[in-house]
Short mmCIF file of C-alpha atoms in Angstrom, two decimals:
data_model
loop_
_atom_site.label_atom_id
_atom_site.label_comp_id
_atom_site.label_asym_id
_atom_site.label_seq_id
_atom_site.Cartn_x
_atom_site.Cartn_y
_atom_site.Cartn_z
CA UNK A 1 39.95 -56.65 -12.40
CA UNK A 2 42.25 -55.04 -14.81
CA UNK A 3 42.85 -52.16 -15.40
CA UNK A 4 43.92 -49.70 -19.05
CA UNK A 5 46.71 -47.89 -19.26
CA UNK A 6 45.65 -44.18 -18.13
CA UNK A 7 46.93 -42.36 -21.62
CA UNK A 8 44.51 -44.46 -23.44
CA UNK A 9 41.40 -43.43 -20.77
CA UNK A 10 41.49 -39.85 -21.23
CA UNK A 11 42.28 -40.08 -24.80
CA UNK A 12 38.89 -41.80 -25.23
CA UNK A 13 37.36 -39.09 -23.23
CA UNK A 14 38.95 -36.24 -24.92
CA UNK A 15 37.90 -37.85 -28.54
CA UNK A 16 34.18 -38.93 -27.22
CA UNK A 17 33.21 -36.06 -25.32
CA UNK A 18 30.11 -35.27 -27.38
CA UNK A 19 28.46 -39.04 -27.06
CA UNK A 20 29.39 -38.73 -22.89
CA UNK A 21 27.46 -35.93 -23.04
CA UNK A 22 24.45 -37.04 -24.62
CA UNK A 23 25.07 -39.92 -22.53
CA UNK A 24 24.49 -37.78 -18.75
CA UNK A 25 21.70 -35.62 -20.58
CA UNK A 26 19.75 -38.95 -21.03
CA UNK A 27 20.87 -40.46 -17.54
CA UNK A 28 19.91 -36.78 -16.31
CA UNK A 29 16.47 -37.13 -17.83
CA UNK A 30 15.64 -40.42 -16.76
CA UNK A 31 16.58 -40.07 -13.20
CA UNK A 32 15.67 -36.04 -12.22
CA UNK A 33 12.00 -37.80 -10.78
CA UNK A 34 14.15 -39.86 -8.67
CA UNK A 35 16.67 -37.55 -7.35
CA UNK A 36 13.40 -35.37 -6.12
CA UNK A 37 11.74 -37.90 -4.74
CA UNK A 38 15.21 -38.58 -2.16
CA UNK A 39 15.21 -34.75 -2.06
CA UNK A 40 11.57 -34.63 -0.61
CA UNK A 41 12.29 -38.14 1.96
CA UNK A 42 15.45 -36.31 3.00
CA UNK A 43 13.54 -33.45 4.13
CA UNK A 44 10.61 -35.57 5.76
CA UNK A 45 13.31 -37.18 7.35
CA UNK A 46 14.55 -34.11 8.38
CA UNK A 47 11.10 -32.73 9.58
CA UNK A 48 11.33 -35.49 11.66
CA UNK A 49 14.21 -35.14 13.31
CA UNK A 50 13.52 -31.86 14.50
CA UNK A 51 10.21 -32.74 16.01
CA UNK A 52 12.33 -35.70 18.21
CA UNK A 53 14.83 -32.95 18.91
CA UNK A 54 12.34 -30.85 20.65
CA UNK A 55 12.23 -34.11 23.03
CA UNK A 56 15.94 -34.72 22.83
CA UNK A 57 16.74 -34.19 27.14
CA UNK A 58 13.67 -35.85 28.29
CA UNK A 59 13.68 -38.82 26.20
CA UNK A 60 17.48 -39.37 25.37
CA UNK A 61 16.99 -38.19 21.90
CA UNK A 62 20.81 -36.28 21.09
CA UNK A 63 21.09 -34.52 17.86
CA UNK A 64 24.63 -33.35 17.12
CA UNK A 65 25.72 -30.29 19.15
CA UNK A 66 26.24 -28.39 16.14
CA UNK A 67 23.35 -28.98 14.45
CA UNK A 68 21.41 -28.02 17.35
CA UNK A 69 22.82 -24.72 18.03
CA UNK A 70 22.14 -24.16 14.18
CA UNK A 71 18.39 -25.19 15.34
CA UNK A 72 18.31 -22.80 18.44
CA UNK A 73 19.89 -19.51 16.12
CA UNK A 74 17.55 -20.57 13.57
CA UNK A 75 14.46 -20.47 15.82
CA UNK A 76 15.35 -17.66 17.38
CA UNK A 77 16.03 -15.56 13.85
CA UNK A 78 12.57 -16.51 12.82
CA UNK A 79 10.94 -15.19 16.34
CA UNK A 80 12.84 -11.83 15.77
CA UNK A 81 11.74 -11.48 12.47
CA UNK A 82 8.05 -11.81 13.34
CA UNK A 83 7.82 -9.52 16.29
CA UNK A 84 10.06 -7.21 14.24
CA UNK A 85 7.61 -7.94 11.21
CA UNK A 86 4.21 -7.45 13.29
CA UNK A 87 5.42 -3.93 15.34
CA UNK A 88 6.22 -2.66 11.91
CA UNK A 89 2.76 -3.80 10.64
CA UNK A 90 1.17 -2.48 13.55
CA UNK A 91 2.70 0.78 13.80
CA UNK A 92 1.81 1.79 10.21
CA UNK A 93 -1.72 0.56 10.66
CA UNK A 94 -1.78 3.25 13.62
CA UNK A 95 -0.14 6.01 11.54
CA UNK A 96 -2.78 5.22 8.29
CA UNK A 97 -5.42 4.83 11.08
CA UNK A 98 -4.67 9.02 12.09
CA UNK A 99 -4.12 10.07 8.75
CA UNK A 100 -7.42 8.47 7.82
CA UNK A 101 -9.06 10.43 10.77
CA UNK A 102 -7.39 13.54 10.40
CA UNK A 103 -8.36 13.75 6.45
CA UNK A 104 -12.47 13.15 7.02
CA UNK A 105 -12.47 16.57 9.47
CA UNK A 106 -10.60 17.85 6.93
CA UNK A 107 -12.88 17.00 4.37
CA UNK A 108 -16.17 17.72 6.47
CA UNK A 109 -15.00 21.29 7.70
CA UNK A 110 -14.26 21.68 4.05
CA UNK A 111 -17.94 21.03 3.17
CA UNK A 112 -19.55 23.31 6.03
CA UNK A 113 -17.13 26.55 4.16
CA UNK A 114 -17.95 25.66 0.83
CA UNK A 115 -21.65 25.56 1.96
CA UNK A 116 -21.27 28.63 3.99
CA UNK A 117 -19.66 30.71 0.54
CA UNK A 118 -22.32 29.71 -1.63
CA UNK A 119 -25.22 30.85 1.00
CA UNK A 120 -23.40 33.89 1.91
CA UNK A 121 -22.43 34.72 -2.51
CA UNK A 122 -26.48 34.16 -2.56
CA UNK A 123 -27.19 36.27 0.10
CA UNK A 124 -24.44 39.56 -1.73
CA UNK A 125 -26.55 38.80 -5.11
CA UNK A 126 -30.22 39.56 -3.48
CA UNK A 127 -28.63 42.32 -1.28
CA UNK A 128 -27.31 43.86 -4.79
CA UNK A 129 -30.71 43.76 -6.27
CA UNK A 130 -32.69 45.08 -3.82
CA UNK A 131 -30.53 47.98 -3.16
CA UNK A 132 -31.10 48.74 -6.61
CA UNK A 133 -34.68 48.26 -6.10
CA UNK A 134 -34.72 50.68 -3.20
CA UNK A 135 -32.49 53.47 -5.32
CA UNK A 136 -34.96 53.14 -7.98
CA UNK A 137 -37.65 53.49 -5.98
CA UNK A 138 -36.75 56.29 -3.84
CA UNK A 139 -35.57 58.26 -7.24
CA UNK A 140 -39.30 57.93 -8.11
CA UNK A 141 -40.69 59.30 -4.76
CA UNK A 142 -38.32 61.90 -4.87
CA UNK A 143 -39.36 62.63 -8.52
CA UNK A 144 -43.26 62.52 -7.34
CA UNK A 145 -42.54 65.25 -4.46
CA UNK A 146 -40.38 67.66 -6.77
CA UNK A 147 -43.34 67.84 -8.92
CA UNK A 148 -45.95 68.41 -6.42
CA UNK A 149 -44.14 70.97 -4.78
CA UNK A 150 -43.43 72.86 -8.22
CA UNK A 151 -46.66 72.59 -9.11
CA UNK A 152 -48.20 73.65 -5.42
CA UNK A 153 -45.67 76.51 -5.74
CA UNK A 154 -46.47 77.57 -9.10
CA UNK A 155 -50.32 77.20 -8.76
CA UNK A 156 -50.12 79.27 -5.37
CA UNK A 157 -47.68 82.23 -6.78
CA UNK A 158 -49.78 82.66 -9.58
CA UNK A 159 -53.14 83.16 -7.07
CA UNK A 160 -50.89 85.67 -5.08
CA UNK A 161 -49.89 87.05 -7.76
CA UNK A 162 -53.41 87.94 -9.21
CA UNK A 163 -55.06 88.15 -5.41
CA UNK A 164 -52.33 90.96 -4.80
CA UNK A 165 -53.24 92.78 -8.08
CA UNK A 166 -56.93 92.47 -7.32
CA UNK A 167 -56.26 94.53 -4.27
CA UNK A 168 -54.34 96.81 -5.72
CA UNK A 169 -56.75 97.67 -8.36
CA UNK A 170 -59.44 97.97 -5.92
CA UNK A 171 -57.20 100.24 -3.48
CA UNK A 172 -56.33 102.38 -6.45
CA UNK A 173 -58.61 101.92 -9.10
CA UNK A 174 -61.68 103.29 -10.36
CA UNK A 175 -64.99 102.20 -8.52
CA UNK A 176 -66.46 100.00 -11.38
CA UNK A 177 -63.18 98.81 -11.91
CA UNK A 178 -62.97 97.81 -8.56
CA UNK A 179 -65.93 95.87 -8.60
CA UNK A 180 -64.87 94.52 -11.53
CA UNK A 181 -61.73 93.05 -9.70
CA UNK A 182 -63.89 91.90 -6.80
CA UNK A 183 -65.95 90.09 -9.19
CA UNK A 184 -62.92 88.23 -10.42
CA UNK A 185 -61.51 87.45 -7.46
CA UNK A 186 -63.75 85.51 -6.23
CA UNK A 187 -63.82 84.02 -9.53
CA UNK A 188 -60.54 82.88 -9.08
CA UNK A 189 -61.35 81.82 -5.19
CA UNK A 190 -63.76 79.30 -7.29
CA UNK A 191 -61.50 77.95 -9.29
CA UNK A 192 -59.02 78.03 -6.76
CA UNK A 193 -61.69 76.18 -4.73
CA UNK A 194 -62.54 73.74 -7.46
CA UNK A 195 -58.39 72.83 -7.90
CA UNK A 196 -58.50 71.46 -4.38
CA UNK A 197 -59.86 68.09 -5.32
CA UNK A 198 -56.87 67.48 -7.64
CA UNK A 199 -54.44 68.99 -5.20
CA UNK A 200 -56.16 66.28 -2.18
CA UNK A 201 -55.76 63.51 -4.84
CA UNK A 202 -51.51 64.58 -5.17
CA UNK A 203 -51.70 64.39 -1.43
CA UNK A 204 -53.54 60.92 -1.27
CA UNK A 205 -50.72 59.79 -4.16
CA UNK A 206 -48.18 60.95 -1.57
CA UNK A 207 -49.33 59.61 1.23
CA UNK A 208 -50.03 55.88 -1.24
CA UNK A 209 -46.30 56.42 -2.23
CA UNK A 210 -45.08 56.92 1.69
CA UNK A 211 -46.59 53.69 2.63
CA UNK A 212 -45.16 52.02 0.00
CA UNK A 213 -42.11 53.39 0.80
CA UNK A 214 -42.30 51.90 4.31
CA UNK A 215 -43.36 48.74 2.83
CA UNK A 216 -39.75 48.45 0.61
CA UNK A 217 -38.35 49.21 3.94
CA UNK A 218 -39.95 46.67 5.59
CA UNK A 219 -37.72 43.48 3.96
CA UNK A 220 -34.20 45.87 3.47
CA UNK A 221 -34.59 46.05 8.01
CA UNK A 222 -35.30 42.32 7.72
CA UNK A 223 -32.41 41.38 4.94
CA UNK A 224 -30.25 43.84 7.65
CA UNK A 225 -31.08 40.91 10.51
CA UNK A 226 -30.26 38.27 7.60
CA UNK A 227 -26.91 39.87 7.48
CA UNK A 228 -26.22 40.42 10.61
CA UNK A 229 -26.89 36.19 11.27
CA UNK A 230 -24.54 36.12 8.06
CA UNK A 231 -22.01 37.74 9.10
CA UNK A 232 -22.03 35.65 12.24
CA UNK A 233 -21.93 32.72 9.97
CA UNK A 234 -18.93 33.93 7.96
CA UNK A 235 -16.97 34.34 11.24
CA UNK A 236 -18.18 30.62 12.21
CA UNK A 237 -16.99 29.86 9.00
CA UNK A 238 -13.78 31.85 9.63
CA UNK A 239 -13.08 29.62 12.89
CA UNK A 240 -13.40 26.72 10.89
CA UNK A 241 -11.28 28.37 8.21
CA UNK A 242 -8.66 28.05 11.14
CA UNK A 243 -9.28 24.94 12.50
CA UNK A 244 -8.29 23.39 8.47
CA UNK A 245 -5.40 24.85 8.80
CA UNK A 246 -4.58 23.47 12.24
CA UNK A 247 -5.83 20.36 10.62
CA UNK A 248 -3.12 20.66 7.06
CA UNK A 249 -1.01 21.26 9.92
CA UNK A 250 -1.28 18.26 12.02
CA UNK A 251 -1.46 16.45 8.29
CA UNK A 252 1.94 17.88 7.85
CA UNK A 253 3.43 16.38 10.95
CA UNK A 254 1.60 12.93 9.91
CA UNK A 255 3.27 12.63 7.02
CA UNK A 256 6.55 13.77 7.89
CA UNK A 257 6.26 10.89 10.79
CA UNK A 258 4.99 9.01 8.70
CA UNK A 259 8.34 9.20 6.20
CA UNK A 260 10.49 8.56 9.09
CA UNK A 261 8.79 5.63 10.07
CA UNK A 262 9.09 4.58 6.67
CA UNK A 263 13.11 5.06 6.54
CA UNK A 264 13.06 3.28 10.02
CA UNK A 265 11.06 0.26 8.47
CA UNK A 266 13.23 0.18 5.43
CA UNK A 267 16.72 0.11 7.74
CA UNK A 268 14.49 -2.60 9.49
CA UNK A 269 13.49 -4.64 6.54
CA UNK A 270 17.34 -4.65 5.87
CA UNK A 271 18.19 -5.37 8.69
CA UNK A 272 15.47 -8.25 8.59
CA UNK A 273 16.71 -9.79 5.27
CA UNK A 274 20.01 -10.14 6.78
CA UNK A 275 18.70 -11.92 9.80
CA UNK A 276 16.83 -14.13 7.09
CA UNK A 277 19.96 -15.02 5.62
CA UNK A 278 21.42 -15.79 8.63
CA UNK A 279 18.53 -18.10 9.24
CA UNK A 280 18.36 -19.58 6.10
CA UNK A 281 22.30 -20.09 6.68
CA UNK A 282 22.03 -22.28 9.93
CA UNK A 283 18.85 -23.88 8.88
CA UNK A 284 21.53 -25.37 5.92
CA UNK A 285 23.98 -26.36 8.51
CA UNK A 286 20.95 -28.14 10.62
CA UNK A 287 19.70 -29.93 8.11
CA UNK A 288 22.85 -30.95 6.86
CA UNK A 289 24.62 -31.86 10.03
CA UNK A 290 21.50 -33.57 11.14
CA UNK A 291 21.81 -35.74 7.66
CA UNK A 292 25.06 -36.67 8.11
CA UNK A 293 23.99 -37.43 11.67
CA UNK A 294 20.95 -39.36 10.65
CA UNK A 295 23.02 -41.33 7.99
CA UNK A 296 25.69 -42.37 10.26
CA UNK A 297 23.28 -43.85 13.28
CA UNK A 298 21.92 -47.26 12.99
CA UNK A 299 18.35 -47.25 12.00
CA UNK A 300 17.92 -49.88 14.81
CA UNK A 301 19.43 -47.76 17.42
CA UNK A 302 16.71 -44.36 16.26
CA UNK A 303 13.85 -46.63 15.97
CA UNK A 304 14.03 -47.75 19.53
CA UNK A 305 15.04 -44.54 20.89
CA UNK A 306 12.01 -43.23 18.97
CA UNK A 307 9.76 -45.52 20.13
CA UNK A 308 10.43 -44.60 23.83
CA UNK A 309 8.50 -41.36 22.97
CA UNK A 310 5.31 -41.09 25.23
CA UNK A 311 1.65 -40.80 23.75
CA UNK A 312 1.38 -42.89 20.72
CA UNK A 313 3.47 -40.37 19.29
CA UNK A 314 6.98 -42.52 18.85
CA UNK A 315 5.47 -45.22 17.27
CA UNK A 316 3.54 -42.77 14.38
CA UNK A 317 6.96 -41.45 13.96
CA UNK A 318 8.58 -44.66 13.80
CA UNK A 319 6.62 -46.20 11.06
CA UNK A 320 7.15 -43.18 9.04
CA UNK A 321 10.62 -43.02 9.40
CA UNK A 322 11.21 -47.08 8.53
CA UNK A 323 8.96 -46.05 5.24
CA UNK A 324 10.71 -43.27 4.51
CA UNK A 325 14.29 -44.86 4.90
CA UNK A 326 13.42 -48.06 2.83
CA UNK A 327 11.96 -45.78 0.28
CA UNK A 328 15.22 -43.47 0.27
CA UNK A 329 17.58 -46.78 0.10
CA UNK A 330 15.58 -48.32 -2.92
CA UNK A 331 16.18 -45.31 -4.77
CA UNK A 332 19.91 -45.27 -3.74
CA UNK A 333 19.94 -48.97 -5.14
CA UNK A 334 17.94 -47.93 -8.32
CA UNK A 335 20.42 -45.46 -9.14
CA UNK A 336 23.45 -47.66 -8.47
CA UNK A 337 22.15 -49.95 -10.90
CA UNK A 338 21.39 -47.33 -13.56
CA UNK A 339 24.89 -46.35 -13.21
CA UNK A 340 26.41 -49.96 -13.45
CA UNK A 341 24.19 -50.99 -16.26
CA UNK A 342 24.00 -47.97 -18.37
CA UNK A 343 28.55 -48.68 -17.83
CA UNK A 344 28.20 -52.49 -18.70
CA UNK A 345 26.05 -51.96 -21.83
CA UNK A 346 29.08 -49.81 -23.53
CA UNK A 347 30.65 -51.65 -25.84
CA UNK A 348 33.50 -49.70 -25.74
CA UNK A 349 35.68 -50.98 -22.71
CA UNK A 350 37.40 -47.27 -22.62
CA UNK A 351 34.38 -45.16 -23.38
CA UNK A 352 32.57 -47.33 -19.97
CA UNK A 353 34.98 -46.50 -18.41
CA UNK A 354 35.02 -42.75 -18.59
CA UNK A 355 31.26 -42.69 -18.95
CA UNK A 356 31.75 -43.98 -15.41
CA UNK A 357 34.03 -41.64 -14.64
CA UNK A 358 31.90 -39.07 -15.49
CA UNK A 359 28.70 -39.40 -13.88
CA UNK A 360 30.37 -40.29 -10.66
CA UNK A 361 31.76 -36.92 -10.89
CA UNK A 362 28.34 -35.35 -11.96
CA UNK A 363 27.27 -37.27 -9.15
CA UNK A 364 29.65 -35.93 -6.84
CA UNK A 365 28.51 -32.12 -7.66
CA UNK A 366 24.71 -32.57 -8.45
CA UNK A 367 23.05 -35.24 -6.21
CA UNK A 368 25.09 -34.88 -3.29
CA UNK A 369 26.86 -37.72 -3.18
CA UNK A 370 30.01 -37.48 -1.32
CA UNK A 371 32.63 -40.28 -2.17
CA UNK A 372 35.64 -40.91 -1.05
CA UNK A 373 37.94 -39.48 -4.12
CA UNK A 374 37.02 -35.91 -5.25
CA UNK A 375 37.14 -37.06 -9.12
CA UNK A 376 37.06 -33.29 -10.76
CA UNK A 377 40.37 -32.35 -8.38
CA UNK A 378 41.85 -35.39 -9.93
CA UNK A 379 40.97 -34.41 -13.72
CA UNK A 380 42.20 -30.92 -13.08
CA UNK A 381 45.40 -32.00 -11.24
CA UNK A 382 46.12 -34.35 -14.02
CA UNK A 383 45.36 -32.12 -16.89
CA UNK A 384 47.68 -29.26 -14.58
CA UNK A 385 50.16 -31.97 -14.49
CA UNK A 386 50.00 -32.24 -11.02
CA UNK A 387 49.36 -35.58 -10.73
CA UNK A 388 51.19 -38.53 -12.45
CA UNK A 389 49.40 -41.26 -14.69
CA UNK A 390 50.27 -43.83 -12.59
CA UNK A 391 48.75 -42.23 -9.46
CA UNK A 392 45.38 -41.50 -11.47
CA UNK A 393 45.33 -45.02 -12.01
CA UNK A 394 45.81 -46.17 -8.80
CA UNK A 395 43.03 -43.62 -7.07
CA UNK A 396 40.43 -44.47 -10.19
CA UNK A 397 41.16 -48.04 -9.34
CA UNK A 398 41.07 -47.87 -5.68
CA UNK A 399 37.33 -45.70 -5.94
CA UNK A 400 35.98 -48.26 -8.32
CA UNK A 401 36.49 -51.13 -5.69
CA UNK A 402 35.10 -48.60 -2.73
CA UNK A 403 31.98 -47.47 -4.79
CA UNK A 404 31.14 -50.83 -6.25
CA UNK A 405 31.44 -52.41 -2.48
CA UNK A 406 29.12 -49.41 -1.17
CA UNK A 407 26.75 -50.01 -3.67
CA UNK A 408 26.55 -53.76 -3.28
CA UNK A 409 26.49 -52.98 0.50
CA UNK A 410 22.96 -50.31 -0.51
CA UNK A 411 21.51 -53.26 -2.56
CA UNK A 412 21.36 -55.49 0.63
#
């Protein structure tokens, strides 16, 4: 097979870049479904390795020695993180647990003083009003007795008063006079005598007055117990006044654990994201030490290691992995073809050329392919002038015949 001269190559690239281009967008497009379904096989393939490794002393099964260290740090990243995960859970489920409890005493001791307030403003209000009930009513009483003592005084100073100059007119009066006072003595003795029904009536109004005095006393001694059992009360409620505060208190120290918890489970989640990337690190190197492993033994000598497994469970595996690997190597043979035939149907000799050049290299950094020549070092050294013509010639040439043989190779 011949080959052009490299000037004219990567002149044709440099003045078709735009229709390459358009070129891998449509190759890109019409094989992205493929290149996930290898993704996905890979990884069953994968997933399948890793269940034989578990099995790997007792059945003869030997994964790489660095992929399965990668294995063992991975597994035992992921149990670290889960106990770490689950203490943190659990601990904060305890802390909300005694905040939770420490808040509803709060909140009932709360009630009870609130309660306790309102009975005890009630209970000020109807002492208020019947003190004023008892001043009012004791201003009248006294207000009855000033009376009826003015009046008992008055009437009785006025009889001594005229008794007294009765006498004295009959010690030193005339005799007919004398008689004359007699005479009206005793007619003020009968109307002093006929005045004693009204003054018995003031003294029934007193004694009416006294008893209802003793009735108004009656509730004021039993609103006196009511305070008394109040005030009791109000120092119950006092204790409880306390006990909040013991309560805000212990709140206090809740939440200040609480925060430091919470700084200690932030340092931990940080400390947990970098043992996730760590994990997700050597879970990369497994699997791809394990593909590179799984690509370089013989399918004949896995399946019958494989099928030594005990329990049915070799042969399950078995089939999959023969479906999985004929599925995987039809898709490597459908792309090789898209990749020849998309290159043969150029017209252009040059532009095929390149356009092969090209998706090899897209190849190369996209689908994982790893070939032999590293085609974008090459471009680069070239373009650096690096590398002479005549070598780029020589390497394109040399991975053309190596490519095209492992494709042929895939086909069969």
């Amino acid at each position: 097979m011949s080959v052009l001269p490299s000037s004219q190559v990567y002149a044709s690239v440099a003045a078709n870049t735009a229709h390459y281009e358009a070129a891998l967008q449509q190759l890109d497009a019409a094989l992205q479904a493929p290149v996930e379904r290898q993704y996905e096989i890979e990884r069953s393939l994968y997933a399948l390795l890793s269940k034989v490794a578990t099995l790997k002393v007792e059945h003869g099964v030997e994964l790489p020695l660095a992929a399965a260290e990668h294995l063992l740090i991975r597994t035992e990243e992921e149990e670290f993180i889960q106990s770490q995960q689950s203490a943190v859970a659990e601990e904060e489920a305890a802390l909300r647990g005694k905040i939770v409890t420490i808040y509803e005493a709060v909140h009932r001791a709360t009630l009870e003083m609130r309660r306790a307030l309102l009975l005890d403003a009630n209970y000020q209000d109807m002492k208020a009003r019947q003190s004023q009930e008892a001043r009012a009513h004791h201003e009248t009483v006294a207000q009855a007795e000033a009376e009826r003592s003015r009046c008992q005084d008055a009437d009785l100073r006025d009889q001594q008063n005229r008794i007294v100059g009765y006498l004295a007119s009959v010690q030193y009066g005339e005799p007919g006079y004398a008689v004359r006072g007699v005479s009206k003595l005793g007619d003020h003795l009968f109307a002093l005598l006929c005045r004693y029904p009204r003054v018995r009536r003031n003294r029934k109004r007193l004694r009416e007055l006294e008893e209802e005095l003793e009735q108004a006393q009656r509730p004021a001694d039993q609103r006196h117990v009511q305070l008394q059992e109040w005030l009791h009360s109000m120092e119950a409620v006092a204790g409880k006044s306390a006990g909040i505060d013991a309560l805000l208190d212990q709140i206090a120290d809740v939440e200040q654990e609480i925060a430091q918890r919470q700084r200690q489970s932030d340092t931990l989640k940080t400390q947990l994201a970098a043992h996730q990337g760590n994990s997700d690190y050597h879970f990369q190197q497994a699997h791809d030490l394990t593909m590179e492993f799984m690509h370089a033994l013989p399918d004949a000598v896995l399946l019958q290691t494989i099928r030594r497994l005990p329990g049915g469970f070799g042969a399950a595996h078995a089939m999959e992995w023969q479906r999985l690997r004929s599925e995987l190597k039809s898709l490597r043979s459908r792309y090789g073809n898209a990749f020849t035939r998309r290159g043969r149907a150029a017209k252009d000799r040059d532009r095929a050329r390149a356009l092969e050049i090209r998706i090899l290299s897209a190849c190369d950094a996209r689908y994982g392919f790893r070939p032999a020549l590293p085609l974008n070092n090459l471009m680069s050294g070239y373009m650096a002038g690096n590398i002479s013509e005549d070598e780029v010639v020589r390497q394109i040439n040399a991975h053309r015949i190596e490519f095209g043989a492992a494709h042929n190779a895939s086909a069969q």
